[in-house]
Amino acid sequence: MAYCLRFFQRRRRWLILFFCTLFICLCGPSLSFTASTSVQVQAQSRSLQQVANEGVARYEMDDFAGAIALWETALEQAQTNPPTADQATLLEYLARVHRRIGQTSTSLTYWESAVEATEKLGDSQQLGRLLSEQAQTYSQLGQYRKAIALLCGSHNPNACLDRSALSLAQTTQDTLAEASALGSLGEALRLQRDYDGAIAALGQSIAIAKSINQTTYQTSNLYSLGTVYTRKAQAQYRRAAFAQTAEDERNATQLEAKATGFDQTAQQYFEESLAMAQQQQDVDSEWRSQLSLIPLYRRLGAANLATVAQSAAQSVLPQVSNSHQKINDTITLANLIQFSDQTDTYTLFSQCFSNSGNPEAQRLLTEAIQQAQALKDSRGESFALGTLGHWYECQGDFATASELTQQAELAADQQLQGRDSLYLWQWQTGRILRRQGQREGAIAAYQQAVNTLELIRNDLLVSDRELQFDFRDTVEPVYRELMALQLAASETNANGKQSTAPLPAVSLGAATSTLESLKLAELQDYFGSDCEIVPFTETQRGLVGAGSHTAVITSITFDERTAVIASFPSGDRQIAWIPQAATTIRRDINTFRRQLENYYDPTPFDTGLAEQLYSLLIQPFDAPLAAEQIDTLVFVNDGILRSIPMGALYDGERFLVETYATATVPTLSLTTRSDLDPSRINMLILGMTETATVEDTFYDALQYVDQEISAIQTVVPNTKVLRNQSFTEQQLSQELEDSAYSVLHLSTHAQFGVEPEDTFLVTGQSEKLTFGEIDRLIRSVSSRDEPIELLALTACETAVGDDRAALGIGGVVIRAGAKSAIASLWSINDAITADITGQFYENLVDRNMGKAKALQAAQINMIEAGIRPSGWSPLIVVGNWQ
C-alpha cells in the first residue's frame, strides 16, 4: 500500500499541487458523492492497496466520483490513532480531487485533516508542502490573510515566520516546495491587490524553478505574472476613465499609456508561458494562456492576433482536462466570442452586443452545461445555464431565456456557495420581465437579487474573479435598475419637468432603502476583501427622529436624470426630479468644482453655478424645510455630487452654510448619532511643516501648521503633538497603543483616489502611509471602550470629478471605527486652514456645539471676513454630525 501511494505521489503529486496552486478555480458548492453499494462491497473484498490503486486509475480517467468513493473507503480502512503516512496521503488525494471539481470547502476540510496527521507524524518537509496547498484553498475562499499566514506570516518572503510553508521548505532544503510556496504566496498577494509583493514572490519562484530546470513551474509562474500585470493595467484604465470624466485629458492620456505598458508586459509573460507550454505539450497551460491573450490583444488593438488566439483556444479546448475550471473557462471563451467587439467581459451578464447571437457561443455554452452535469458541478452548471439564458435574452426569445434562467437559479440555490451566481439570474429574470412590461414581477425579481447580494456581498467581493466580476458592471446596475422601477410611481408630471410630491411614501422609502444597500456594497467593494461592512440595526440607525431639526437630502443618479429625496423629522418624504442627463450634471459639477478651487482669481466669485445647483437640489424643498424649522442638512449624495461641498451652494443671497449646518454621510446605516463630550477630549496631533517627496511627487511645506497646532492647544488642553521627524508610522502606532485618544488631528498632505492604494498620508519622514495602513493602525485601538470620536484631515487632496475619492474619505471614518471626520476636498491655503481649525475647536469645546454647527460657525466667520468659497468650503463634516 505504501509503495503504491508513494509511486502515485512521485508521478503526479507535485504536478497537481502546482496547477491547483497557481491556476485558481472558482470555488464551488460542497457536493456530496456517495459510493454505490456495489462499489462499497467490491472495495471491502479487496486489499487497501488495490482500492487505492483503482482510485488513482479512476481519477486519471476523470471518474472523480468513483475515485472519491474508493478513496473514502480506503480511508475508513486505514484509520488509526496515531495516523499513518498512508492515511495522510489518502487525505491529500481526497483534498485534491474535491478541489478539482470545485468543492473548495470540502477540500479545505481534508487539507486540515491531512495537515494535522502530518504534524503528528513529524514530517516537516511534507508539512510545508501541505501548508502550501491548504493556503491556496483559503485563497480560493477569499481568505487571503489566512493564506498568507500559512505561507509566510508576512508579505515579505524574506522574513517568514517559523513553521510557515516557506520557512519549512527552506529549512528542509526542499526547493520544489519553496518554489511552490512562493508561487502560492504570489497568488495570495495578487488577490489582496499587493501587486508589487506578488511580482516579487513570483519572480523568486521562477528563479528557483530555473535553477532546478523545472519548466512546469516556470510556465505557471509566467502565466501568473501575466495575470498580475493585467490587473495592474485594469486599475490604470479605471483611473484613466475617471480622469476623462473629469475632463482631465492630459492625465487620462498618461494613465492610459501606463495601462498599455502594463498590458504589454502581461503580453510578454503570457506569450512566454504559452511557448513553454507548447514546447512541453502542456495542453491545460496552453489553453489558459491563449484564453487570457484574447482580451489583452483586443485592448492593445491587435485584432488579428486576438483572432488567432481565439481559434487556437477553440482547437485546444477538446484536449483540456475535465474540471470545474474547464467549465468556467469554456463559459469565458463563449463570452469572448459573443462580445468580440469588446475588450473585456465585465458587461457580459447584462448587455447585448453586435455578435451576441453567435452560434458557436451557443454551442460552447451547451457543452459547458453537459460537462457540469457530468461532474455534478451545480455551480458550473448554474453559470453555464444562466449565460445561455442571456444568449437567448439578447435574441429576444424571452420564453427560452426565462426557462434557462429558472434552471440556473435552481442550480445556484442548491448550495450556499452557488449564490454568487444566484443573484445574477434573479437580476436576469427581472430584466426579462421588465422588457415584457411586467413591472411588479420585475420589481419582485430585482428585490430578490438585492436580498441575495446582501447575504453574499462579502463572499462575492473577495472571491477570485475568474469570470470577470466588476462592481460597476455586475453589481451596481442591479440596485440602480431596481431604484428606477421603484421610483417610477412617484412621477407626477408627464412632460418631464421637475416636480415635487409627498406621495407615494412607500416607493420613496423603498428607493432610499435600496440606495442604502448600494452604498454598503460600494464601500465593501472599495475596501476589498479584508473588511466586513456591518450596518447598524434599525433601532440604532442615525436617522433623524421626531422633534429634531435635521433633514436628510438623498440623491440618486440615473443616466438621463437624477432624483433628489428629502426626508423630514415628521416622517414625510418628498421627491424632486432633475431632468438632466448624468453627463450634463457631471460637466456642471466639474466646472463648479474647478471654480471653487480657484483661490487666486482676483475677480469676484461668480455664483451662477452655485445658484443653479441650489435651484435643483435645495429650492424644491424650501417650504417644508422652513415649516419644520430645519437647521441642519445631512446629505447622502450619489456619484459626482459627492465631490463638491454642499455648503457652497447659493440661494441668490446667502450660501447654504449660512442657513444650515451641513454634513455628508456615505450611508446613514453606518452612522451613529451621539454627542461629543468636550471635557473628555484627548487629542493626538500629527503635523508636517517641511517639504516632502513621495514617489516622485513633491509636496510643499505647510508653513502654518505650527500656527494651527498652537491654536488647537489653546482651546484643547489634553494634546500630544508629533511633528515632522517625530511623525512616523512607527511612532503613531506606539502612541495609539499607549493612549486612548478620542481625536486624531492630522495636519499633513493627504490624497484620496480611485483605489484604496491611491489614498495615503504623507508623514514627517516622507513616508507614504496608505489607506490600509491607516485602517490597520486605527482599528487596532477602535475596539476599546472609548472609540475615536473625530478624525481631522485638514490638507486633503481629491481630484476633480473623482466621486470615488469622496467615498475614500468617508471610508476612513467607517472602516477605522471612528464616529466622524473633518476633511478637506482639496488642499487649501494653510493660513486659512489654521484659522478655521482654531475656530472650529473653540466652538466645539468652549461653546459646546456639535461638529456640524461648530464648523458652520467657523465658515460663516470666514465669509464675513471676505474669504472666497475656495478657502472655507472644502472642509466638510463626514459621519456623525453631533
mmCIF file of N, CA and C in Angstrom, residues 488-575:
data_model
loop_
_atom_site.group_PDB
_atom_site.id
_atom_site.type_symbol
_atom_site.label_atom_id
_atom_site.label_comp_id
_atom_site.label_asym_id
_atom_site.label_seq_id
_atom_site.Cartn_x
_atom_site.Cartn_y
_atom_site.Cartn_z
ATOM 1 N N ALA A 488 -40.537 54.916 -10.334
ATOM 2 C CA ALA A 488 -41.373 55.225 -11.489
ATOM 3 C C ALA A 488 -42.758 55.683 -11.066
ATOM 4 N N ALA A 489 -43.278 55.152 -9.942
ATOM 5 C CA ALA A 489 -44.633 55.503 -9.487
ATOM 6 C C ALA A 489 -44.693 56.884 -8.855
ATOM 7 N N SER A 490 -43.543 57.492 -8.589
ATOM 8 C CA SER A 490 -43.547 58.773 -7.883
ATOM 9 C C SER A 490 -43.648 59.964 -8.824
ATOM 10 N N GLU A 491 -43.594 59.730 -10.139
ATOM 11 C CA GLU A 491 -43.649 60.832 -11.086
ATOM 12 C C GLU A 491 -45.065 61.397 -11.149
ATOM 13 N N THR A 492 -45.146 62.687 -11.206
ATOM 14 C CA THR A 492 -46.461 63.336 -11.239
ATOM 15 C C THR A 492 -46.697 64.134 -12.503
ATOM 16 N N ASN A 493 -45.606 64.460 -13.219
ATOM 17 C CA ASN A 493 -45.762 65.245 -14.440
ATOM 18 C C ASN A 493 -45.349 64.417 -15.647
ATOM 19 N N ALA A 494 -46.200 64.329 -16.608
ATOM 20 C CA ALA A 494 -45.879 63.538 -17.795
ATOM 21 C C ALA A 494 -44.913 64.265 -18.720
ATOM 22 N N ASN A 495 -44.796 65.590 -18.588
ATOM 23 C CA ASN A 495 -43.947 66.351 -19.505
ATOM 24 C C ASN A 495 -42.479 66.346 -19.109
ATOM 25 N N GLY A 496 -42.111 65.647 -18.053
ATOM 26 C CA GLY A 496 -40.713 65.511 -17.661
ATOM 27 C C GLY A 496 -40.157 66.661 -16.885
ATOM 28 N N LYS A 497 -40.960 67.686 -16.578
ATOM 29 C CA LYS A 497 -40.455 68.818 -15.817
ATOM 30 C C LYS A 497 -40.273 68.434 -14.357
ATOM 31 N N GLN A 498 -39.341 69.142 -13.709
ATOM 32 C CA GLN A 498 -39.079 68.885 -12.298
ATOM 33 C C GLN A 498 -40.333 69.131 -11.471
ATOM 34 N N SER A 499 -40.591 68.265 -10.520
ATOM 35 C CA SER A 499 -41.760 68.426 -9.672
ATOM 36 C C SER A 499 -41.488 67.837 -8.311
ATOM 37 N N THR A 500 -42.286 68.231 -7.346
ATOM 38 C CA THR A 500 -42.205 67.652 -6.017
ATOM 39 C C THR A 500 -43.516 66.968 -5.705
ATOM 40 N N ALA A 501 -43.448 65.944 -4.869
ATOM 41 C CA ALA A 501 -44.661 65.222 -4.499
ATOM 42 C C ALA A 501 -44.450 64.551 -3.156
ATOM 43 N N PRO A 502 -45.406 64.646 -2.252
ATOM 44 C CA PRO A 502 -45.267 63.983 -0.965
ATOM 45 C C PRO A 502 -45.526 62.490 -1.027
ATOM 46 N N LEU A 503 -46.145 62.004 -2.098
ATOM 47 C CA LEU A 503 -46.535 60.602 -2.209
ATOM 48 C C LEU A 503 -45.977 60.026 -3.511
ATOM 49 N N PRO A 504 -45.867 58.683 -3.592
ATOM 50 C CA PRO A 504 -46.159 57.715 -2.546
ATOM 51 C C PRO A 504 -44.956 57.487 -1.638
ATOM 52 N N ALA A 505 -45.159 57.595 -0.354
ATOM 53 C CA ALA A 505 -44.073 57.456 0.609
ATOM 54 C C ALA A 505 -43.457 56.061 0.573
ATOM 55 N N VAL A 506 -44.275 55.049 0.280
ATOM 56 C CA VAL A 506 -43.759 53.676 0.246
ATOM 57 C C VAL A 506 -42.689 53.527 -0.834
ATOM 58 N N SER A 507 -42.967 54.060 -2.034
ATOM 59 C CA SER A 507 -42.000 53.969 -3.124
ATOM 60 C C SER A 507 -40.716 54.720 -2.790
ATOM 61 N N LEU A 508 -40.839 55.908 -2.204
ATOM 62 C CA LEU A 508 -39.662 56.699 -1.855
ATOM 63 C C LEU A 508 -38.848 55.997 -0.780
ATOM 64 N N GLY A 509 -39.537 55.442 0.215
ATOM 65 C CA GLY A 509 -38.832 54.723 1.274
ATOM 66 C C GLY A 509 -38.118 53.505 0.739
ATOM 67 N N ALA A 510 -38.759 52.774 -0.182
ATOM 68 C CA ALA A 510 -38.132 51.592 -0.777
ATOM 69 C C ALA A 510 -36.890 51.979 -1.566
ATOM 70 N N ALA A 511 -36.980 53.093 -2.308
ATOM 71 C CA ALA A 511 -35.844 53.538 -3.117
ATOM 72 C C ALA A 511 -34.668 53.966 -2.243
ATOM 73 N N THR A 512 -34.932 54.717 -1.169
ATOM 74 C CA THR A 512 -33.836 55.138 -0.290
ATOM 75 C C THR A 512 -33.235 53.941 0.431
ATOM 76 N N SER A 513 -34.054 52.954 0.760
ATOM 77 C CA SER A 513 -33.534 51.734 1.384
ATOM 78 C C SER A 513 -32.622 50.976 0.423
ATOM 79 N N THR A 514 -33.022 50.915 -0.846
ATOM 80 C CA THR A 514 -32.178 50.265 -1.849
ATOM 81 C C THR A 514 -30.869 51.020 -2.018
ATOM 82 N N LEU A 515 -30.947 52.368 -1.990
ATOM 83 C CA LEU A 515 -29.723 53.163 -2.100
ATOM 84 C C LEU A 515 -28.785 52.883 -0.929
ATOM 85 N N GLU A 516 -29.328 52.744 0.280
ATOM 86 C CA GLU A 516 -28.504 52.408 1.441
ATOM 87 C C GLU A 516 -27.763 51.093 1.206
ATOM 88 N N SER A 517 -28.480 50.116 0.656
ATOM 89 C CA SER A 517 -27.855 48.827 0.371
ATOM 90 C C SER A 517 -26.751 48.975 -0.667
ATOM 91 N N LEU A 518 -26.999 49.813 -1.689
ATOM 92 C CA LEU A 518 -25.979 50.053 -2.699
ATOM 93 C C LEU A 518 -24.740 50.679 -2.084
ATOM 94 N N LYS A 519 -24.929 51.643 -1.186
ATOM 95 C CA LYS A 519 -23.775 52.312 -0.571
ATOM 96 C C LYS A 519 -22.939 51.323 0.240
ATOM 97 N N LEU A 520 -23.598 50.418 0.946
ATOM 98 C CA LEU A 520 -22.871 49.399 1.702
ATOM 99 C C LEU A 520 -22.042 48.526 0.769
ATOM 100 N N ALA A 521 -22.670 48.098 -0.337
ATOM 101 C CA ALA A 521 -21.955 47.258 -1.293
ATOM 102 C C ALA A 521 -20.793 48.017 -1.929
ATOM 103 N N GLU A 522 -21.005 49.292 -2.203
ATOM 104 C CA GLU A 522 -19.962 50.116 -2.817
ATOM 105 C C GLU A 522 -18.764 50.268 -1.882
ATOM 106 N N LEU A 523 -19.042 50.516 -0.611
ATOM 107 C CA LEU A 523 -17.969 50.615 0.366
ATOM 108 C C LEU A 523 -17.222 49.296 0.496
ATOM 109 N N GLN A 524 -17.958 48.184 0.500
ATOM 110 C CA GLN A 524 -17.319 46.880 0.590
ATOM 111 C C GLN A 524 -16.398 46.651 -0.599
ATOM 112 N N ASP A 525 -16.854 47.016 -1.779
ATOM 113 C CA ASP A 525 -16.025 46.856 -2.964
ATOM 114 C C ASP A 525 -14.779 47.739 -2.881
ATOM 115 N N TYR A 526 -14.933 48.956 -2.373
ATOM 116 C CA TYR A 526 -13.797 49.874 -2.264
ATOM 117 C C TYR A 526 -12.756 49.338 -1.288
ATOM 118 N N PHE A 527 -13.234 48.819 -0.161
ATOM 119 C CA PHE A 527 -12.314 48.342 0.862
ATOM 120 C C PHE A 527 -11.646 47.034 0.471
ATOM 121 N N GLY A 528 -12.348 46.190 -0.275
ATOM 122 C CA GLY A 528 -11.759 44.919 -0.664
ATOM 123 C C GLY A 528 -12.059 43.803 0.309
ATOM 124 N N SER A 529 -11.177 42.810 0.322
ATOM 125 C CA SER A 529 -11.506 41.519 0.896
ATOM 126 C C SER A 529 -11.457 41.436 2.408
ATOM 127 N N ASP A 530 -10.685 42.271 3.058
ATOM 128 C CA ASP A 530 -10.411 42.046 4.470
ATOM 129 C C ASP A 530 -11.200 42.940 5.411
ATOM 130 N N CYS A 531 -12.286 43.492 4.934
ATOM 131 C CA CYS A 531 -13.104 44.331 5.806
ATOM 132 C C CYS A 531 -14.568 44.003 5.585
ATOM 133 N N GLU A 532 -15.218 43.558 6.618
ATOM 134 C CA GLU A 532 -16.636 43.254 6.518
ATOM 135 C C GLU A 532 -17.436 44.455 7.005
ATOM 136 N N ILE A 533 -18.309 44.971 6.151
ATOM 137 C CA ILE A 533 -19.121 46.139 6.479
ATOM 138 C C ILE A 533 -20.435 45.660 7.071
ATOM 139 N N VAL A 534 -20.676 46.002 8.315
ATOM 140 C CA VAL A 534 -21.887 45.555 9.002
ATOM 141 C C VAL A 534 -22.704 46.776 9.403
ATOM 142 N N PRO A 535 -23.901 46.945 8.845
ATOM 143 C CA PRO A 535 -24.729 48.108 9.208
ATOM 144 C C PRO A 535 -25.311 47.953 10.599
ATOM 145 N N PHE A 536 -25.728 49.077 11.157
ATOM 146 C CA PHE A 536 -26.415 49.033 12.436
ATOM 147 C C PHE A 536 -27.824 48.479 12.238
ATOM 148 N N THR A 537 -28.401 47.995 13.319
ATOM 149 C CA THR A 537 -29.785 47.541 13.245
ATOM 150 C C THR A 537 -30.703 48.744 13.090
ATOM 151 N N GLU A 538 -31.939 48.475 12.784
ATOM 152 C CA GLU A 538 -32.902 49.549 12.517
ATOM 153 C C GLU A 538 -32.999 50.526 13.677
ATOM 154 N N THR A 539 -32.976 50.014 14.929
ATOM 155 C CA THR A 539 -33.144 50.893 16.083
ATOM 156 C C THR A 539 -31.905 51.726 16.349
ATOM 157 N N GLN A 540 -30.766 51.314 15.783
ATOM 158 C CA GLN A 540 -29.528 52.045 16.042
ATOM 159 C C GLN A 540 -29.199 53.046 14.944
ATOM 160 N N ARG A 541 -29.928 53.005 13.841
ATOM 161 C CA ARG A 541 -29.560 53.861 12.727
ATOM 162 C C ARG A 541 -29.615 55.333 13.116
ATOM 163 N N GLY A 542 -28.698 56.097 12.479
ATOM 164 C CA GLY A 542 -28.639 57.518 12.798
ATOM 165 C C GLY A 542 -29.653 58.321 12.034
ATOM 166 N N LEU A 543 -30.874 57.848 11.955
ATOM 167 C CA LEU A 543 -31.923 58.581 11.254
ATOM 168 C C LEU A 543 -32.422 59.735 12.106
ATOM 169 N N VAL A 544 -32.859 60.782 11.459
ATOM 170 C CA VAL A 544 -33.419 61.910 12.199
ATOM 171 C C VAL A 544 -34.794 61.509 12.712
ATOM 172 N N GLY A 545 -35.059 61.833 13.936
ATOM 173 C CA GLY A 545 -36.332 61.459 14.540
ATOM 174 C C GLY A 545 -37.211 62.664 14.790
ATOM 175 N N ALA A 546 -38.441 62.384 15.206
ATOM 176 C CA ALA A 546 -39.390 63.454 15.508
ATOM 177 C C ALA A 546 -38.824 64.354 16.592
ATOM 178 N N GLY A 547 -39.007 65.648 16.401
ATOM 179 C CA GLY A 547 -38.516 66.606 17.395
ATOM 180 C C GLY A 547 -37.157 67.173 17.076
ATOM 181 N N SER A 548 -36.423 66.545 16.131
ATOM 182 C CA SER A 548 -35.120 67.104 15.765
ATOM 183 C C SER A 548 -35.319 68.200 14.721
ATOM 184 N N HIS A 549 -34.247 68.879 14.396
ATOM 185 C CA HIS A 549 -34.306 69.938 13.381
ATOM 186 C C HIS A 549 -33.359 69.600 12.234
ATOM 187 N N THR A 550 -33.254 68.306 11.941
ATOM 188 C CA THR A 550 -32.346 67.823 10.900
ATOM 189 C C THR A 550 -33.137 67.126 9.798
ATOM 190 N N ALA A 551 -32.839 67.472 8.563
ATOM 191 C CA ALA A 551 -33.428 66.807 7.407
ATOM 192 C C ALA A 551 -32.326 66.113 6.620
ATOM 193 N N VAL A 552 -32.704 65.048 5.928
ATOM 194 C CA VAL A 552 -31.759 64.280 5.117
ATOM 195 C C VAL A 552 -32.095 64.482 3.646
ATOM 196 N N ILE A 553 -31.097 64.869 2.852
ATOM 197 C CA ILE A 553 -31.265 65.051 1.410
ATOM 198 C C ILE A 553 -30.491 63.934 0.713
ATOM 199 N N THR A 554 -31.207 63.093 0.002
ATOM 200 C CA THR A 554 -30.615 61.942 -0.673
ATOM 201 C C THR A 554 -30.714 62.125 -2.185
ATOM 202 N N SER A 555 -29.615 61.915 -2.886
ATOM 203 C CA SER A 555 -29.636 61.994 -4.351
ATOM 204 C C SER A 555 -29.384 60.613 -4.939
ATOM 205 N N ILE A 556 -30.063 60.333 -6.052
ATOM 206 C CA ILE A 556 -29.894 59.068 -6.764
ATOM 207 C C ILE A 556 -29.724 59.390 -8.235
ATOM 208 N N THR A 557 -28.578 59.075 -8.804
ATOM 209 C CA THR A 557 -28.295 59.440 -10.188
ATOM 210 C C THR A 557 -28.622 58.301 -11.141
ATOM 211 N N PHE A 558 -29.267 58.659 -12.246
ATOM 212 C CA PHE A 558 -29.523 57.739 -13.349
ATOM 213 C C PHE A 558 -28.945 58.350 -14.615
ATOM 214 N N ASP A 559 -28.919 57.593 -15.681
ATOM 215 C CA ASP A 559 -28.284 58.083 -16.910
ATOM 216 C C ASP A 559 -28.945 59.349 -17.444
ATOM 217 N N GLU A 560 -30.266 59.418 -17.381
ATOM 218 C CA GLU A 560 -30.973 60.516 -18.022
ATOM 219 C C GLU A 560 -31.518 61.560 -17.053
ATOM 220 N N ARG A 561 -31.482 61.286 -15.758
ATOM 221 C CA ARG A 561 -31.990 62.251 -14.787
ATOM 222 C C ARG A 561 -31.513 61.844 -13.396
ATOM 223 N N THR A 562 -31.794 62.717 -12.430
ATOM 224 C CA THR A 562 -31.389 62.473 -11.044
ATOM 225 C C THR A 562 -32.575 62.730 -10.129
ATOM 226 N N ALA A 563 -32.768 61.828 -9.171
ATOM 227 C CA ALA A 563 -33.813 62.000 -8.164
ATOM 228 C C ALA A 563 -33.201 62.594 -6.907
ATOM 229 N N VAL A 564 -33.906 63.555 -6.301
ATOM 230 C CA VAL A 564 -33.491 64.140 -5.024
ATOM 231 C C VAL A 564 -34.641 63.938 -4.046
ATOM 232 N N ILE A 565 -34.373 63.246 -2.952
ATOM 233 C CA ILE A 565 -35.418 62.912 -1.979
ATOM 234 C C ILE A 565 -35.084 63.571 -0.647
ATOM 235 N N ALA A 566 -36.047 64.306 -0.110
ATOM 236 C CA ALA A 566 -35.880 64.942 1.199
ATOM 237 C C ALA A 566 -36.688 64.160 2.230
ATOM 238 N N SER A 567 -36.035 63.811 3.343
ATOM 239 C CA SER A 567 -36.702 63.114 4.451
ATOM 240 C C SER A 567 -36.712 64.037 5.662
ATOM 241 N N PHE A 568 -37.895 64.212 6.260
ATOM 242 C CA PHE A 568 -38.069 65.195 7.321
ATOM 243 C C PHE A 568 -38.327 64.509 8.670
ATOM 244 N N PRO A 569 -38.087 65.233 9.770
ATOM 245 C CA PRO A 569 -38.313 64.651 11.101
ATOM 246 C C PRO A 569 -39.742 64.158 11.309
ATOM 247 N N SER A 570 -40.693 64.777 10.615
ATOM 248 C CA SER A 570 -42.095 64.366 10.760
ATOM 249 C C SER A 570 -42.364 63.006 10.153
ATOM 250 N N GLY A 571 -41.416 62.482 9.372
ATOM 251 C CA GLY A 571 -41.614 61.219 8.679
ATOM 252 C C GLY A 571 -41.988 61.396 7.227
ATOM 253 N N ASP A 572 -42.299 62.637 6.814
ATOM 254 C CA ASP A 572 -42.647 62.892 5.421
ATOM 255 C C ASP A 572 -41.417 62.768 4.524
ATOM 256 N N ARG A 573 -41.671 62.352 3.279
ATOM 257 C CA ARG A 573 -40.627 62.341 2.249
ATOM 258 C C ARG A 573 -41.176 63.018 1.013
ATOM 259 N N GLN A 574 -40.321 63.779 0.345
ATOM 260 C CA GLN A 574 -40.713 64.421 -0.904
ATOM 261 C C GLN A 574 -39.608 64.209 -1.923
ATOM 262 N N ILE A 575 -40.007 64.174 -3.195
ATOM 263 C CA ILE A 575 -39.044 63.930 -4.271
ATOM 264 C C ILE A 575 -39.071 65.061 -5.279
#
